[in-house]
Amino acid sequence: MIQFIYDSDRELFENAIEFAQKQVKRLIESHSDYYPMYTVGGKWKHEGPAWTHWCDGFLPGMMWLFLQYLGADKPDSRFWFEQAIRYTKPLETRKTDNDVHDLGFIFFSAYHRWYQATRDKAIREVVIQAGKTLSERFNEAGQYLHSFVAEDSLFIDIMMNVGIVFYAARETNDRALRDVAIRHCITTRRCLVRGDGSTAHEGIFDPATGEFLRQSTQQGFRGDSCWSRGLTWALYGFTTSYGYSRDPRFLHTAEACADYYITHTPSDGIPPWDYNAPPENRSLLDTSAAAIAAAGLLRLCRHIPDPLKGHFYWSTAINILRSLSTRFLAIADQEWEGVLRGGVYHLHKGLGVDESVMWGEYFYVEALEEALRVIQ
Ligand code: GLY
């Protein structure tokens, strides 16, 4: 095994983000205009099923992040700007996609970053439309945005998408839209977040009466277990919702999820794929959950009034990034096409198990870029 020695976190993280740029360049050169989800044996291009279509924003999103990291005047800045637009534009048609609950993933990662880079109002309109489309999934009786699976199903993942409804509401001054977002968060908090800060993946309702029936799962071990990625979607998603609403309940929930993550994850910051996984796959990790936790904690620490606790979240995120950037970076394997190894998409369906996954790459780069803006 090759050992890489770095003098500082800054050097380690710079090396990681340089490597990420190299791998994304390699991907777009070998598989032009292809939007991957997960690798198979370290290779992006394959015929493996998607289950659901939610990842297309992450590749251009990484390109916008590279541009943000580099600034406007570096040799590669123009390249990433042009590639980011090239890969973002084709996503516009998804703004009216009613088949998925993932419009926040798709449009916040790419279109919204394009808007932030250019302040072009026409681009903002696309993001607003995506937020309005997502709001159409609202089940009035149960007070939740339903998942792509069925009207009776609420996913914890939707916490990562409800932010785009808050955004559309704010940008258009639409109180009814904001209410939809708030009520979704309250229902998720009540039905999917447990008293100890752990989370269920899915909630099942009677869609006609709105009655909450039970906790369930699609990708976790069991309905009563804590699927680690779901926990990190909640940590990050409630932080975002607090940022838009300033509702203290959402900050409290984000902190409860963060505290569960910190107290139940090994000291290197990398969680098992499910905190209640059975012995036969207990050692399987999910580095994508770690990357999301790092990115979420870096956002959460900005909102924490207590500087000691804020610093604790910050240093936990840095610890996670250190682990990812040393033990899981695919840098030593010339054949591996991804950036981070050890992600899991859908264990039960056998999709992307112990592989690179696009959202893991994206949130890892987001966290690196954020950390590098601060550390010396
Ligand atoms: N569908 C979102 C996830 O796999 O986490």
CSV table of C-alpha atoms and ligand atoms in Angstrom, one decimal:
chain,number,residue,atom,x,y,z
A,1,MET,CA,0.0,0.0,0.0
A,2,ILE,CA,1.4,3.5,-0.9
A,3,GLN,CA,1.6,5.9,2.0
A,4,PHE,CA,1.1,9.6,1.3
A,5,ILE,CA,2.5,12.0,3.9
A,6,TYR,CA,1.2,15.5,4.2
A,7,ASP,CA,2.4,18.4,6.3
A,8,SER,CA,-1.0,19.9,6.9
A,9,ASP,CA,-4.7,19.4,6.4
A,10,ARG,CA,-4.5,22.1,3.7
A,11,GLU,CA,-2.0,20.1,1.7
A,12,LEU,CA,-4.0,16.9,2.2
A,13,PHE,CA,-7.2,18.4,1.1
A,14,GLU,CA,-5.6,20.3,-1.9
A,15,ASN,CA,-4.2,17.1,-3.1
A,16,ALA,CA,-7.6,15.4,-2.8
A,17,ILE,CA,-9.4,18.2,-4.7
A,18,GLU,CA,-6.7,18.1,-7.4
A,19,PHE,CA,-7.2,14.3,-7.7
A,20,ALA,CA,-11.0,14.8,-8.0
A,21,GLN,CA,-10.4,17.2,-10.9
A,22,LYS,CA,-8.2,14.7,-12.6
A,23,GLN,CA,-10.8,11.9,-12.2
A,24,VAL,CA,-13.6,14.0,-13.5
A,25,LYS,CA,-11.6,15.1,-16.5
A,26,ARG,CA,-10.8,11.5,-17.1
A,27,LEU,CA,-14.5,10.6,-16.9
A,28,ILE,CA,-15.7,13.2,-19.4
A,29,GLU,CA,-12.9,12.4,-21.8
A,30,SER,CA,-13.6,8.7,-21.8
A,31,HIS,CA,-17.4,8.8,-21.6
A,32,SER,CA,-18.5,12.2,-23.0
A,33,ASP,CA,-22.0,13.4,-22.0
A,34,TYR,CA,-22.5,10.5,-19.7
A,35,TYR,CA,-24.0,11.1,-16.2
A,36,PRO,CA,-23.0,8.2,-14.0
A,37,MET,CA,-24.4,7.0,-10.7
A,38,TYR,CA,-22.1,4.4,-9.3
A,39,THR,CA,-19.1,2.4,-10.4
A,40,VAL,CA,-18.9,-1.4,-11.1
A,41,GLY,CA,-15.4,-2.6,-10.1
A,42,GLY,CA,-14.3,1.0,-10.2
A,43,LYS,CA,-15.6,1.7,-13.7
A,44,TRP,CA,-18.3,4.3,-14.3
A,45,LYS,CA,-19.8,3.1,-17.6
A,46,HIS,CA,-21.9,0.0,-17.3
A,47,GLU,CA,-25.5,-1.2,-17.9
A,48,GLY,CA,-26.4,-1.6,-14.2
A,49,PRO,CA,-29.9,-0.3,-13.4
A,50,ALA,CA,-30.5,3.1,-11.8
A,51,TRP,CA,-33.5,2.2,-9.6
A,52,THR,CA,-34.5,5.8,-9.7
A,53,HIS,CA,-33.1,8.7,-11.7
A,54,TRP,CA,-31.7,11.2,-9.2
A,55,CYS,CA,-28.0,11.8,-9.7
A,56,ASP,CA,-27.6,13.9,-12.9
A,57,GLY,CA,-26.8,17.2,-11.1
A,58,PHE,CA,-23.8,15.8,-9.2
A,59,LEU,CA,-21.3,15.7,-12.1
A,60,PRO,CA,-21.9,19.3,-13.2
A,61,GLY,CA,-22.2,20.2,-9.6
A,62,MET,CA,-18.6,19.1,-9.0
A,63,MET,CA,-17.5,21.2,-12.0
A,64,TRP,CA,-19.1,24.3,-10.5
A,65,LEU,CA,-17.3,23.5,-7.2
A,66,PHE,CA,-14.0,23.1,-9.0
A,67,LEU,CA,-14.5,26.5,-10.5
A,68,GLN,CA,-15.4,28.0,-7.1
A,69,TYR,CA,-12.3,26.5,-5.6
A,70,LEU,CA,-10.0,27.7,-8.4
A,71,GLY,CA,-11.5,31.2,-8.9
A,72,ALA,CA,-11.8,32.8,-12.3
A,73,ASP,CA,-8.2,33.2,-13.3
A,74,LYS,CA,-6.5,29.8,-13.1
A,75,PRO,CA,-5.5,27.8,-16.2
A,76,ASP,CA,-8.4,25.4,-15.7
A,77,SER,CA,-11.1,27.9,-14.8
A,78,ARG,CA,-12.4,28.5,-18.3
A,79,PHE,CA,-12.4,24.7,-18.9
A,80,TRP,CA,-14.6,24.0,-15.9
A,81,PHE,CA,-16.9,26.9,-16.6
A,82,GLU,CA,-17.6,25.6,-20.1
A,83,GLN,CA,-17.9,22.0,-19.1
A,84,ALA,CA,-20.2,22.9,-16.2
A,85,ILE,CA,-22.5,24.7,-18.5
A,86,ARG,CA,-22.4,21.9,-21.1
A,87,TYR,CA,-23.4,19.3,-18.4
A,88,THR,CA,-25.9,21.5,-16.6
A,89,LYS,CA,-28.0,22.7,-19.6
A,90,PRO,CA,-29.4,19.4,-20.5
A,91,LEU,CA,-31.0,19.1,-17.0
A,92,GLU,CA,-33.4,21.9,-17.7
A,93,THR,CA,-36.1,19.6,-18.9
A,94,ARG,CA,-36.2,17.9,-15.5
A,95,LYS,CA,-37.7,21.0,-14.0
A,96,THR,CA,-41.2,19.6,-14.6
A,97,ASP,CA,-40.3,16.0,-13.9
A,98,ASN,CA,-43.1,14.6,-11.7
A,99,ASP,CA,-41.7,11.1,-11.4
A,100,VAL,CA,-39.0,11.8,-8.8
A,101,HIS,CA,-38.7,13.5,-5.4
A,102,ASP,CA,-35.1,14.5,-6.2
A,103,LEU,CA,-35.4,17.9,-7.8
A,104,GLY,CA,-33.4,19.5,-5.0
A,105,PHE,CA,-30.5,17.1,-5.6
A,106,ILE,CA,-30.6,17.8,-9.3
A,107,PHE,CA,-31.1,21.5,-9.3
A,108,PHE,CA,-29.3,22.7,-6.2
A,109,SER,CA,-26.2,20.9,-7.2
A,110,ALA,CA,-26.1,22.2,-10.8
A,111,TYR,CA,-28.5,24.9,-11.9
A,112,HIS,CA,-28.5,26.8,-8.6
A,113,ARG,CA,-24.6,26.9,-8.7
A,114,TRP,CA,-24.8,28.2,-12.3
A,115,TYR,CA,-27.1,30.9,-11.1
A,116,GLN,CA,-24.7,31.8,-8.2
A,117,ALA,CA,-21.8,32.0,-10.6
A,118,THR,CA,-23.6,34.2,-13.2
A,119,ARG,CA,-26.7,35.8,-11.5
A,120,ASP,CA,-28.6,35.3,-14.7
A,121,LYS,CA,-32.3,35.6,-13.8
A,122,ALA,CA,-33.4,33.1,-16.5
A,123,ILE,CA,-31.3,30.4,-14.7
A,124,ARG,CA,-33.0,31.3,-11.4
A,125,GLU,CA,-36.4,30.7,-13.1
A,126,VAL,CA,-35.4,27.1,-13.8
A,127,VAL,CA,-34.6,26.5,-10.2
A,128,ILE,CA,-37.9,28.1,-9.1
A,129,GLN,CA,-39.9,26.0,-11.5
A,130,ALA,CA,-38.2,22.8,-10.1
A,131,GLY,CA,-39.2,23.9,-6.6
A,132,LYS,CA,-42.8,24.4,-7.7
A,133,THR,CA,-42.9,21.0,-9.4
A,134,LEU,CA,-41.6,19.3,-6.3
A,135,SER,CA,-44.3,20.9,-4.2
A,136,GLU,CA,-46.9,19.1,-6.3
A,137,ARG,CA,-46.0,15.9,-4.5
A,138,PHE,CA,-47.6,17.3,-1.3
A,139,ASN,CA,-50.1,15.0,0.3
A,140,GLU,CA,-52.5,17.3,2.1
A,141,ALA,CA,-54.0,14.7,4.4
A,142,GLY,CA,-50.6,13.4,5.7
A,143,GLN,CA,-48.8,16.7,5.3
A,144,TYR,CA,-45.7,15.4,3.4
A,145,LEU,CA,-44.1,15.4,0.0
A,146,HIS,CA,-44.5,11.8,-1.1
A,147,SER,CA,-41.6,9.7,-2.4
A,148,PHE,CA,-41.2,8.4,-6.0
A,149,VAL,CA,-42.3,4.9,-4.8
A,150,ALA,CA,-46.0,5.7,-4.0
A,151,GLU,CA,-48.4,8.3,-2.5
A,152,ASP,CA,-48.3,6.5,0.8
A,153,SER,CA,-44.5,6.8,1.2
A,154,LEU,CA,-42.3,9.5,2.8
A,155,PHE,CA,-38.5,9.2,2.5
A,156,ILE,CA,-36.0,10.8,4.8
A,157,ASP,CA,-34.0,11.7,1.6
A,158,ILE,CA,-36.7,14.3,0.7
A,159,MET,CA,-35.2,16.5,3.4
A,160,MET,CA,-32.4,17.1,1.0
A,161,ASN,CA,-34.9,18.2,-1.7
A,162,VAL,CA,-37.4,20.3,0.3
A,163,GLY,CA,-34.9,23.1,0.4
A,164,ILE,CA,-35.7,23.9,-3.3
A,165,VAL,CA,-39.4,24.4,-2.3
A,166,PHE,CA,-38.2,26.9,0.4
A,167,TYR,CA,-36.1,28.5,-2.2
A,168,ALA,CA,-38.9,28.9,-4.8
A,169,ALA,CA,-41.2,30.2,-2.0
A,170,ARG,CA,-38.6,32.8,-0.9
A,171,GLU,CA,-37.8,34.0,-4.5
A,172,THR,CA,-41.4,34.4,-5.4
A,173,ASN,CA,-42.7,35.5,-2.0
A,174,ASP,CA,-45.2,32.7,-1.9
A,175,ARG,CA,-46.4,31.9,1.6
A,176,ALA,CA,-48.4,28.8,0.6
A,177,LEU,CA,-45.4,27.3,-1.0
A,178,ARG,CA,-43.3,28.0,2.2
A,179,ASP,CA,-46.0,26.4,4.2
A,180,VAL,CA,-45.8,23.2,2.2
A,181,ALA,CA,-42.1,23.0,2.9
A,182,ILE,CA,-42.5,23.8,6.6
A,183,ARG,CA,-45.3,21.2,7.0
A,184,HIS,CA,-43.2,18.5,5.2
A,185,CYS,CA,-40.3,19.1,7.6
A,186,ILE,CA,-42.6,18.9,10.7
A,187,THR,CA,-44.1,15.6,9.5
A,188,THR,CA,-40.7,14.2,8.7
A,189,ARG,CA,-39.4,15.3,12.1
A,190,ARG,CA,-42.4,13.7,13.9
A,191,CYS,CA,-42.5,10.4,12.0
A,192,LEU,CA,-39.0,9.6,10.9
A,193,VAL,CA,-36.7,11.1,13.5
A,194,ARG,CA,-36.6,9.2,16.7
A,195,GLY,CA,-36.0,10.5,20.2
A,196,ASP,CA,-32.3,9.6,20.2
A,197,GLY,CA,-31.7,11.4,16.9
A,198,SER,CA,-31.6,8.3,14.8
A,199,THR,CA,-33.8,8.2,11.7
A,200,ALA,CA,-36.0,5.8,9.8
A,201,HIS,CA,-35.6,5.7,6.0
A,202,GLU,CA,-39.3,5.6,5.1
A,203,GLY,CA,-42.6,6.3,6.7
A,204,ILE,CA,-45.8,4.6,5.4
A,205,PHE,CA,-49.1,6.6,5.7
A,206,ASP,CA,-52.7,6.1,4.8
A,207,PRO,CA,-52.7,8.7,2.0
A,208,ALA,CA,-56.5,9.2,2.2
A,209,THR,CA,-56.7,9.9,5.9
A,210,GLY,CA,-53.1,11.0,6.5
A,211,GLU,CA,-52.7,8.5,9.4
A,212,PHE,CA,-49.1,7.6,10.0
A,213,LEU,CA,-48.9,3.8,10.0
A,214,ARG,CA,-45.3,2.7,10.5
A,215,GLN,CA,-41.6,3.2,9.8
A,216,SER,CA,-40.1,1.2,7.0
A,217,THR,CA,-37.1,1.1,4.7
A,218,GLN,CA,-36.0,0.6,1.1
A,219,GLN,CA,-32.2,0.8,1.4
A,220,GLY,CA,-31.6,0.3,5.1
A,221,PHE,CA,-31.5,-2.9,7.1
A,222,ARG,CA,-35.0,-2.7,8.7
A,223,GLY,CA,-37.8,-0.3,9.4
A,224,ASP,CA,-36.6,0.2,12.9
A,225,SER,CA,-32.9,0.5,12.0
A,226,CYS,CA,-30.8,3.6,11.3
A,227,TRP,CA,-29.6,3.6,7.7
A,228,SER,CA,-26.5,5.8,7.9
A,229,ARG,CA,-27.0,7.7,4.7
A,230,GLY,CA,-30.6,8.5,5.7
A,231,LEU,CA,-29.3,9.9,9.0
A,232,THR,CA,-26.9,12.2,7.1
A,233,TRP,CA,-29.5,13.3,4.7
A,234,ALA,CA,-31.5,14.4,7.7
A,235,LEU,CA,-28.6,16.1,9.4
A,236,TYR,CA,-27.9,18.2,6.2
A,237,GLY,CA,-31.5,18.6,5.2
A,238,PHE,CA,-32.7,19.9,8.5
A,239,THR,CA,-29.8,22.3,8.6
A,240,THR,CA,-30.8,23.7,5.2
A,241,SER,CA,-34.4,23.9,6.3
A,242,TYR,CA,-33.4,25.9,9.4
A,243,GLY,CA,-31.3,28.2,7.1
A,244,TYR,CA,-34.5,29.1,5.1
A,245,SER,CA,-37.1,29.1,7.9
A,246,ARG,CA,-35.2,29.9,11.0
A,247,ASP,CA,-37.6,27.5,12.8
A,248,PRO,CA,-35.6,26.5,15.9
A,249,ARG,CA,-37.2,23.0,15.8
A,250,PHE,CA,-35.3,22.2,12.6
A,251,LEU,CA,-32.0,23.3,14.1
A,252,HIS,CA,-32.7,21.2,17.1
A,253,THR,CA,-33.4,18.2,14.9
A,254,ALA,CA,-30.3,18.7,12.8
A,255,GLU,CA,-28.2,18.8,16.0
A,256,ALA,CA,-29.9,15.6,17.3
A,257,CYS,CA,-29.0,13.8,14.0
A,258,ALA,CA,-25.4,15.2,14.2
A,259,ASP,CA,-25.1,14.1,17.8
A,260,TYR,CA,-26.3,10.6,16.9
A,261,TYR,CA,-23.8,10.4,14.1
A,262,ILE,CA,-21.0,11.5,16.3
A,263,THR,CA,-21.8,9.2,19.2
A,264,HIS,CA,-22.5,6.1,17.1
A,265,THR,CA,-19.8,6.3,14.5
A,266,PRO,CA,-16.2,4.9,15.0
A,267,SER,CA,-13.6,7.5,15.9
A,268,ASP,CA,-12.4,7.8,12.2
A,269,GLY,CA,-15.8,9.3,11.3
A,270,ILE,CA,-16.7,6.6,8.7
A,271,PRO,CA,-20.1,4.9,9.6
A,272,PRO,CA,-21.3,1.4,8.8
A,273,TRP,CA,-23.9,1.3,6.0
A,274,ASP,CA,-26.5,0.8,8.7
A,275,TYR,CA,-26.0,1.4,12.4
A,276,ASN,CA,-28.0,-1.7,13.2
A,277,ALA,CA,-26.6,-3.9,10.4
A,278,PRO,CA,-26.5,-7.7,11.0
A,279,PRO,CA,-23.2,-9.4,11.8
A,280,GLU,CA,-22.8,-10.7,8.2
A,281,ASN,CA,-22.4,-7.2,6.7
A,282,ARG,CA,-21.7,-5.1,9.8
A,283,SER,CA,-18.2,-4.3,8.5
A,284,LEU,CA,-19.5,-2.8,5.3
A,285,LEU,CA,-19.0,1.0,5.4
A,286,ASP,CA,-20.6,3.9,3.5
A,287,THR,CA,-18.1,6.6,2.7
A,288,SER,CA,-20.8,8.6,0.9
A,289,ALA,CA,-22.7,9.0,4.2
A,290,ALA,CA,-19.4,10.2,5.7
A,291,ALA,CA,-19.0,12.8,2.9
A,292,ILE,CA,-22.5,14.0,3.4
A,293,ALA,CA,-22.0,14.2,7.2
A,294,ALA,CA,-18.8,16.3,6.7
A,295,ALA,CA,-20.6,18.7,4.3
A,296,GLY,CA,-23.6,18.9,6.6
A,297,LEU,CA,-21.6,19.5,9.7
A,298,LEU,CA,-19.7,22.3,8.0
A,299,ARG,CA,-23.0,24.0,7.3
A,300,LEU,CA,-24.5,23.2,10.7
A,301,CYS,CA,-21.6,24.7,12.6
A,302,ARG,CA,-22.3,28.1,11.0
A,303,HIS,CA,-25.7,28.2,12.8
A,304,ILE,CA,-24.7,27.0,16.2
A,305,PRO,CA,-24.7,29.9,18.8
A,306,ASP,CA,-22.4,28.0,21.2
A,307,PRO,CA,-18.9,28.5,19.8
A,308,LEU,CA,-17.6,25.4,21.6
A,309,LYS,CA,-20.3,23.2,20.1
A,310,GLY,CA,-19.8,24.8,16.7
A,311,HIS,CA,-16.1,24.1,16.8
A,312,PHE,CA,-16.8,20.5,17.8
A,313,TYR,CA,-18.9,20.1,14.6
A,314,TRP,CA,-16.3,21.8,12.6
A,315,SER,CA,-13.5,19.6,13.9
A,316,THR,CA,-15.6,16.4,13.5
A,317,ALA,CA,-16.1,17.3,9.8
A,318,ILE,CA,-12.3,17.9,9.4
A,319,ASN,CA,-11.6,14.5,11.0
A,320,ILE,CA,-14.0,12.8,8.6
A,321,LEU,CA,-12.3,14.6,5.6
A,322,ARG,CA,-8.9,13.4,6.9
A,323,SER,CA,-10.1,9.8,7.0
A,324,LEU,CA,-11.7,10.0,3.5
A,325,SER,CA,-8.6,11.7,2.0
A,326,THR,CA,-6.1,9.2,3.4
A,327,ARG,CA,-7.8,5.8,3.5
A,328,PHE,CA,-10.5,6.0,0.9
A,329,LEU,CA,-9.1,8.2,-1.9
A,330,ALA,CA,-8.7,6.0,-5.0
A,331,ILE,CA,-5.4,7.7,-5.8
A,332,ALA,CA,-3.2,4.6,-5.5
A,333,ASP,CA,-5.2,2.5,-8.0
A,334,GLN,CA,-4.6,3.7,-11.6
A,335,GLU,CA,-7.5,1.6,-12.9
A,336,TRP,CA,-10.1,3.0,-10.5
A,337,GLU,CA,-12.2,5.7,-12.2
A,338,GLY,CA,-13.9,7.2,-9.1
A,339,VAL,CA,-12.5,9.6,-6.4
A,340,LEU,CA,-13.7,7.9,-3.2
A,341,ARG,CA,-13.9,4.2,-2.6
A,342,GLY,CA,-16.3,2.5,-0.2
A,343,GLY,CA,-19.7,3.9,-1.0
A,344,VAL,CA,-22.9,1.9,-1.1
A,345,TYR,CA,-26.0,2.7,-3.2
A,346,HIS,CA,-28.5,-0.2,-2.7
A,347,LEU,CA,-27.2,-3.2,-0.9
A,348,HIS,CA,-30.5,-5.3,-1.2
A,349,LYS,CA,-30.5,-4.8,-5.0
A,350,GLY,CA,-26.8,-5.3,-5.2
A,351,LEU,CA,-26.2,-1.9,-6.8
A,352,GLY,CA,-23.0,0.1,-6.2
A,353,VAL,CA,-21.8,-1.9,-3.1
A,354,ASP,CA,-18.3,-0.9,-2.0
A,355,GLU,CA,-17.9,1.3,-5.0
A,356,SER,CA,-17.6,5.0,-5.9
A,357,VAL,CA,-21.0,6.8,-6.0
A,358,MET,CA,-21.7,10.1,-7.6
A,359,TRP,CA,-23.3,11.8,-4.6
A,360,GLY,CA,-20.4,10.7,-2.4
A,361,GLU,CA,-18.0,12.3,-4.8
A,362,TYR,CA,-20.1,15.5,-5.0
A,363,PHE,CA,-20.5,16.0,-1.2
A,364,TYR,CA,-16.9,15.1,-0.6
A,365,VAL,CA,-15.8,17.9,-3.0
A,366,GLU,CA,-18.3,20.3,-1.5
A,367,ALA,CA,-16.9,19.7,2.0
A,368,LEU,CA,-13.3,20.0,0.8
A,369,GLU,CA,-14.0,23.2,-1.0
A,370,GLU,CA,-15.7,24.6,2.1
A,371,ALA,CA,-12.9,23.5,4.4
A,372,LEU,CA,-10.2,24.9,2.1
A,373,ARG,CA,-11.9,28.3,2.2
A,374,VAL,CA,-11.1,28.5,5.9
A,375,ILE,CA,-8.1,26.5,6.9
A,376,GLN,CA,-4.6,28.0,6.5
B,1,GLY,N1,-31.9,7.8,-3.3
B,1,GLY,C1,-31.1,8.4,-2.4
B,1,GLY,C2,-30.0,7.6,-1.8
B,1,GLY,O1,-29.8,6.5,-2.3
B,1,GLY,O2,-29.5,8.0,-0.8
